[in-house]
CSV table of C-alpha atoms in Angstrom, one decimal:
chain,number,residue,atom,x,y,z
S,10,MET,CA,-120.3,32.0,26.2
S,11,ASP,CA,-122.1,31.1,29.3
S,12,ILE,CA,-122.3,33.8,32.2
S,13,SER,CA,-122.3,32.6,35.8
S,14,THR,CA,-125.1,33.6,38.3
S,15,GLU,CA,-122.3,35.4,40.3
S,16,LYS,CA,-121.3,37.4,37.2
S,17,ILE,CA,-124.9,38.4,36.5
S,18,ALA,CA,-125.3,39.5,40.0
S,19,GLU,CA,-122.3,41.7,39.8
S,20,MET,CA,-123.5,43.3,36.6
S,21,VAL,CA,-127.0,44.1,38.1
S,22,LYS,CA,-125.2,45.5,41.3
S,23,ARG,CA,-123.0,47.7,39.1
S,24,ALA,CA,-125.9,48.9,37.1
S,25,ILE,CA,-128.1,49.9,40.2
S,26,ILE,CA,-124.9,51.7,41.6
S,27,GLU,CA,-124.5,53.7,38.3
S,28,MET,CA,-128.2,54.5,38.2
S,29,ASN,CA,-128.0,55.8,41.8
S,30,ASN,CA,-125.0,57.9,41.1
S,31,GLU,CA,-126.6,59.4,38.0
S,32,SER,CA,-129.6,60.3,40.4
S,33,LYS,CA,-127.2,61.6,43.0
S,34,SER,CA,-125.6,63.9,40.3
S,35,ALA,CA,-129.0,65.8,40.1
S,36,GLY,CA,-128.6,66.4,44.0
S,37,THR,CA,-130.7,68.0,46.5
S,38,LYS,CA,-129.7,71.4,45.0
S,39,ASN,CA,-132.5,70.7,42.5
S,40,GLY,CA,-135.1,69.9,45.1
S,41,GLY,CA,-134.2,66.4,45.4
S,42,ILE,CA,-134.6,64.0,48.3
S,43,PRO,CA,-132.5,60.9,48.8
S,44,ILE,CA,-134.1,57.5,49.4
S,45,GLY,CA,-133.4,55.2,52.3
S,46,VAL,CA,-134.6,51.6,52.0
S,47,SER,CA,-135.8,50.1,55.0
S,48,ASN,CA,-135.8,46.3,55.4
S,49,ARG,CA,-137.9,44.4,58.0
S,50,HIS,CA,-136.7,45.2,61.5
S,51,ILE,CA,-137.6,45.2,65.1
S,52,HIS,CA,-137.6,47.8,67.8
S,53,LEU,CA,-137.7,46.5,71.5
S,54,SER,CA,-138.7,47.8,74.9
S,55,GLN,CA,-136.3,47.0,77.6
S,56,ASN,CA,-138.5,44.5,79.2
S,57,ASP,CA,-138.9,42.7,76.0
S,58,LEU,CA,-135.1,42.9,75.4
S,59,GLU,CA,-134.5,41.0,78.6
S,60,THR,CA,-137.1,38.5,78.0
S,61,LEU,CA,-135.5,37.7,74.7
S,62,PHE,CA,-131.8,37.8,75.7
S,63,GLY,CA,-131.6,37.6,79.5
S,64,LYS,CA,-132.0,40.0,82.6
S,65,GLY,CA,-129.8,43.1,82.2
S,66,TYR,CA,-129.1,42.6,78.6
S,67,GLU,CA,-128.1,45.7,76.6
S,68,LEU,CA,-128.1,46.1,72.7
S,69,THR,CA,-124.9,45.9,70.7
S,70,PRO,CA,-124.7,48.7,68.2
S,71,ILE,CA,-122.8,47.8,65.0
S,72,LYS,CA,-123.8,50.6,62.6
S,73,GLU,CA,-125.1,54.1,62.8
S,74,LEU,CA,-128.2,54.8,60.7
S,75,SER,CA,-129.0,57.9,58.7
S,76,GLN,CA,-131.2,59.6,61.4
S,77,PRO,CA,-129.0,60.7,64.5
S,78,GLY,CA,-129.2,58.5,67.5
S,79,GLN,CA,-130.6,55.6,65.6
S,80,TYR,CA,-128.5,52.4,65.0
S,81,ALA,CA,-128.5,48.8,63.8
S,82,CYS,CA,-127.6,46.2,66.2
S,83,LYS,CA,-125.7,42.9,66.2
S,84,GLU,CA,-128.9,41.2,67.7
S,85,LEU,CA,-131.1,39.2,65.2
S,86,LEU,CA,-134.4,37.6,66.1
S,87,THR,CA,-137.0,35.3,64.5
S,88,ILE,CA,-140.6,36.5,64.0
S,89,VAL,CA,-143.6,34.2,63.6
S,90,GLY,CA,-147.2,34.8,62.6
S,91,PRO,CA,-150.3,32.6,62.3
S,92,SER,CA,-148.9,30.7,59.3
S,93,MET,CA,-146.2,29.3,61.7
S,94,ARG,CA,-143.6,30.0,58.9
S,95,PRO,CA,-140.8,31.9,60.6
S,96,ILE,CA,-138.9,34.8,59.2
S,97,GLU,CA,-135.3,34.5,60.8
S,98,ASN,CA,-132.5,36.8,61.3
S,99,VAL,CA,-134.6,40.0,61.6
S,100,ARG,CA,-132.4,42.9,62.7
S,101,VAL,CA,-133.1,44.8,65.9
S,102,LEU,CA,-132.6,48.6,65.8
S,103,GLY,CA,-131.8,50.7,68.7
S,104,PRO,CA,-132.2,52.5,71.0
S,105,VAL,CA,-134.8,50.6,73.2
S,106,ARG,CA,-138.3,52.1,73.0
S,107,LYS,CA,-141.3,52.3,75.3
S,108,ALA,CA,-143.1,49.7,73.5
S,109,SER,CA,-141.8,46.9,71.0
S,110,GLN,CA,-142.7,47.2,67.4
S,111,VAL,CA,-142.0,45.0,64.2
S,112,GLU,CA,-142.0,46.7,60.9
S,113,ILE,CA,-142.5,44.4,57.9
S,114,SER,CA,-143.3,44.6,54.2
S,115,ALA,CA,-146.5,43.5,52.5
S,116,THR,CA,-144.6,40.6,51.0
S,117,ASP,CA,-143.5,39.5,54.5
S,118,SER,CA,-147.2,39.7,55.7
S,119,TYR,CA,-148.2,37.0,53.2
S,120,ILE,CA,-145.6,34.6,54.5
S,121,LEU,CA,-146.5,35.3,58.2
S,122,LYS,CA,-150.3,35.3,57.4
S,123,VAL,CA,-150.6,38.5,59.4
S,124,LYS,CA,-152.6,41.7,58.7
S,125,PRO,CA,-150.6,44.7,59.6
S,126,PRO,CA,-151.9,48.3,59.1
S,127,VAL,CA,-149.9,50.8,57.2
S,128,ARG,CA,-148.8,53.3,60.0
S,129,GLU,CA,-146.4,55.9,61.2
S,130,SER,CA,-143.7,54.3,63.3
S,131,GLY,CA,-144.8,54.3,66.8
S,132,ASN,CA,-148.5,54.2,66.2
S,133,ILE,CA,-149.1,50.5,67.1
S,134,LYS,CA,-152.6,50.7,68.7
S,135,ASP,CA,-154.8,47.9,67.5
S,136,SER,CA,-152.1,46.8,65.1
S,137,ALA,CA,-151.3,43.1,64.3
S,138,PRO,CA,-150.3,40.7,66.8
S,139,ILE,CA,-146.8,39.0,66.2
S,140,ARG,CA,-144.4,36.6,68.1
S,141,ILE,CA,-140.8,37.3,68.5
S,142,VAL,CA,-138.4,34.5,69.3
S,143,GLY,CA,-135.0,35.0,71.0
S,144,PRO,CA,-132.3,32.9,72.4
S,145,LYS,CA,-133.6,33.1,76.0
S,146,GLY,CA,-137.3,33.5,75.6
S,147,VAL,CA,-140.4,34.4,73.5
S,148,VAL,CA,-142.4,37.7,73.4
S,149,GLU,CA,-146.1,37.5,72.3
S,150,LEU,CA,-147.1,41.0,71.2
S,151,ASP,CA,-150.9,41.5,71.1
S,152,GLU,CA,-150.2,44.6,69.0
S,153,GLY,CA,-147.2,46.0,67.5
S,154,CYS,CA,-146.7,44.6,63.8
S,155,ILE,CA,-147.0,47.3,61.2
S,156,ILE,CA,-146.0,48.2,57.6
S,157,ALA,CA,-144.5,51.5,57.8
S,158,ASN,CA,-146.0,54.4,55.9
S,159,ARG,CA,-143.8,56.2,53.3
S,160,HIS,CA,-142.4,59.2,54.9
S,161,ILE,CA,-139.8,61.9,54.7
S,162,HIS,CA,-137.5,63.1,57.4
S,163,MET,CA,-136.3,66.8,57.3
S,164,SER,CA,-135.0,69.6,59.5
S,165,PRO,CA,-137.0,72.7,60.0
S,166,GLY,CA,-134.7,74.5,57.6
S,167,GLU,CA,-135.2,72.0,55.0
S,168,ALA,CA,-139.1,72.1,55.5
S,169,LYS,CA,-139.0,75.8,55.1
S,170,GLU,CA,-137.2,75.4,51.8
S,171,PHE,CA,-139.6,72.8,50.4
S,172,GLY,CA,-142.5,74.9,51.7
S,173,VAL,CA,-144.0,72.1,53.9
S,174,SER,CA,-144.8,71.5,57.6
S,175,ASP,CA,-144.6,68.5,59.9
S,176,GLY,CA,-147.5,66.3,59.3
S,177,ASP,CA,-148.2,67.4,55.8
S,178,TYR,CA,-148.6,64.9,53.1
S,179,VAL,CA,-146.9,65.3,49.7
S,180,ASP,CA,-146.9,63.2,46.4
S,181,ILE,CA,-143.4,62.1,45.1
S,182,ASP,CA,-142.1,61.5,41.6
S,183,VAL,CA,-139.8,58.6,41.1
S,184,ASN,CA,-137.9,58.8,37.9
S,185,GLY,CA,-136.2,55.5,38.0
S,186,ARG,CA,-136.2,52.7,35.6
S,187,ARG,CA,-139.7,52.1,36.5
S,188,ARG,CA,-141.1,55.6,36.7
S,189,THR,CA,-143.9,56.1,39.2
S,190,ARG,CA,-145.6,58.5,41.6
S,191,TRP,CA,-146.0,57.8,45.3
S,192,PHE,CA,-149.2,59.6,46.8
S,193,ASP,CA,-149.8,60.8,50.3
S,194,VAL,CA,-146.1,60.6,51.7
S,195,GLN,CA,-146.0,61.9,55.3
S,196,VAL,CA,-143.6,64.8,56.1
S,197,ARG,CA,-141.8,64.5,59.5
S,198,VAL,CA,-140.0,67.5,60.7
S,199,HIS,CA,-137.5,67.7,63.7
S,200,LYS,CA,-134.4,69.7,64.4
S,201,ASP,CA,-132.3,66.4,64.6
S,202,PHE,CA,-133.6,64.9,61.4
S,203,ARG,CA,-131.6,64.4,58.2
S,204,LEU,CA,-133.2,64.9,54.8
S,205,GLU,CA,-134.2,61.4,53.7
S,206,MET,CA,-137.3,59.6,52.4
S,207,HIS,CA,-137.8,56.1,53.9
S,208,VAL,CA,-139.6,53.3,51.8
S,209,ASP,CA,-139.7,49.6,52.4
S,210,THR,CA,-138.2,46.9,50.2
S,211,ASP,CA,-141.4,46.4,48.3
S,212,ASP,CA,-141.6,50.1,47.2
S,213,ALA,CA,-137.9,50.1,46.2
S,214,ASN,CA,-138.1,46.9,44.2
S,215,ALA,CA,-141.2,48.0,42.4
S,216,ALA,CA,-139.7,51.3,41.3
S,217,GLY,CA,-136.3,49.7,40.6
S,218,ILE,CA,-134.3,52.1,43.0
S,219,GLY,CA,-132.0,51.7,45.8
S,220,ASN,CA,-130.4,53.6,48.8
S,221,GLY,CA,-129.4,57.2,47.7
S,222,PHE,CA,-131.6,57.4,44.8
S,223,ILE,CA,-133.0,61.0,44.5
S,224,VAL,CA,-136.7,61.5,44.2
S,225,THR,CA,-138.6,64.9,44.0
S,226,ILE,CA,-141.8,66.4,45.5
S,227,ALA,CA,-144.4,66.5,42.7
S,228,LYS,CA,-145.4,70.0,41.5
């Protein structure tokens, strides 16, 4: 009996959900840290927001993200690199920032033909240039395109429990279908942070994991 593409996709989706639920059952009570998978996205300054959408424009929040005060927006934009092959429908995340920033994966960089450094979000000095195209205008960033480093958000109390401090680097064990270890993962501590490790789609796909999967700090 032939199985349709839609049926196969549903079976794969169900298997990933079951795998993630099994991981969650271990829970953070055993020293686990939930994963948040970050797709390509854009942070905008107010000036660049108005260039792209018009004077006085404000972002339209549609969904709160895991970290307090951060949200996904209705606004979608196109990014273009030296290859002139665009990547469309890139989500804008709010709120607005002092400087615009585009976060992509290594796979995206091959399409765009850009060479972004691996950086902590917000550290864009001497990073890759990128063009952002909106409905009302175009922004040419001389710097601002990065691949976000793997990092863990946690509160001061959680940091104490894990025995780490802000700015520390730890190794992470990923016991998914494609077992692996991630080295030099940055710890970021703030009173408003919620416990979660952020990786991009390349990392998640390589390890065969998704949102909510539980990883642990290597001993």
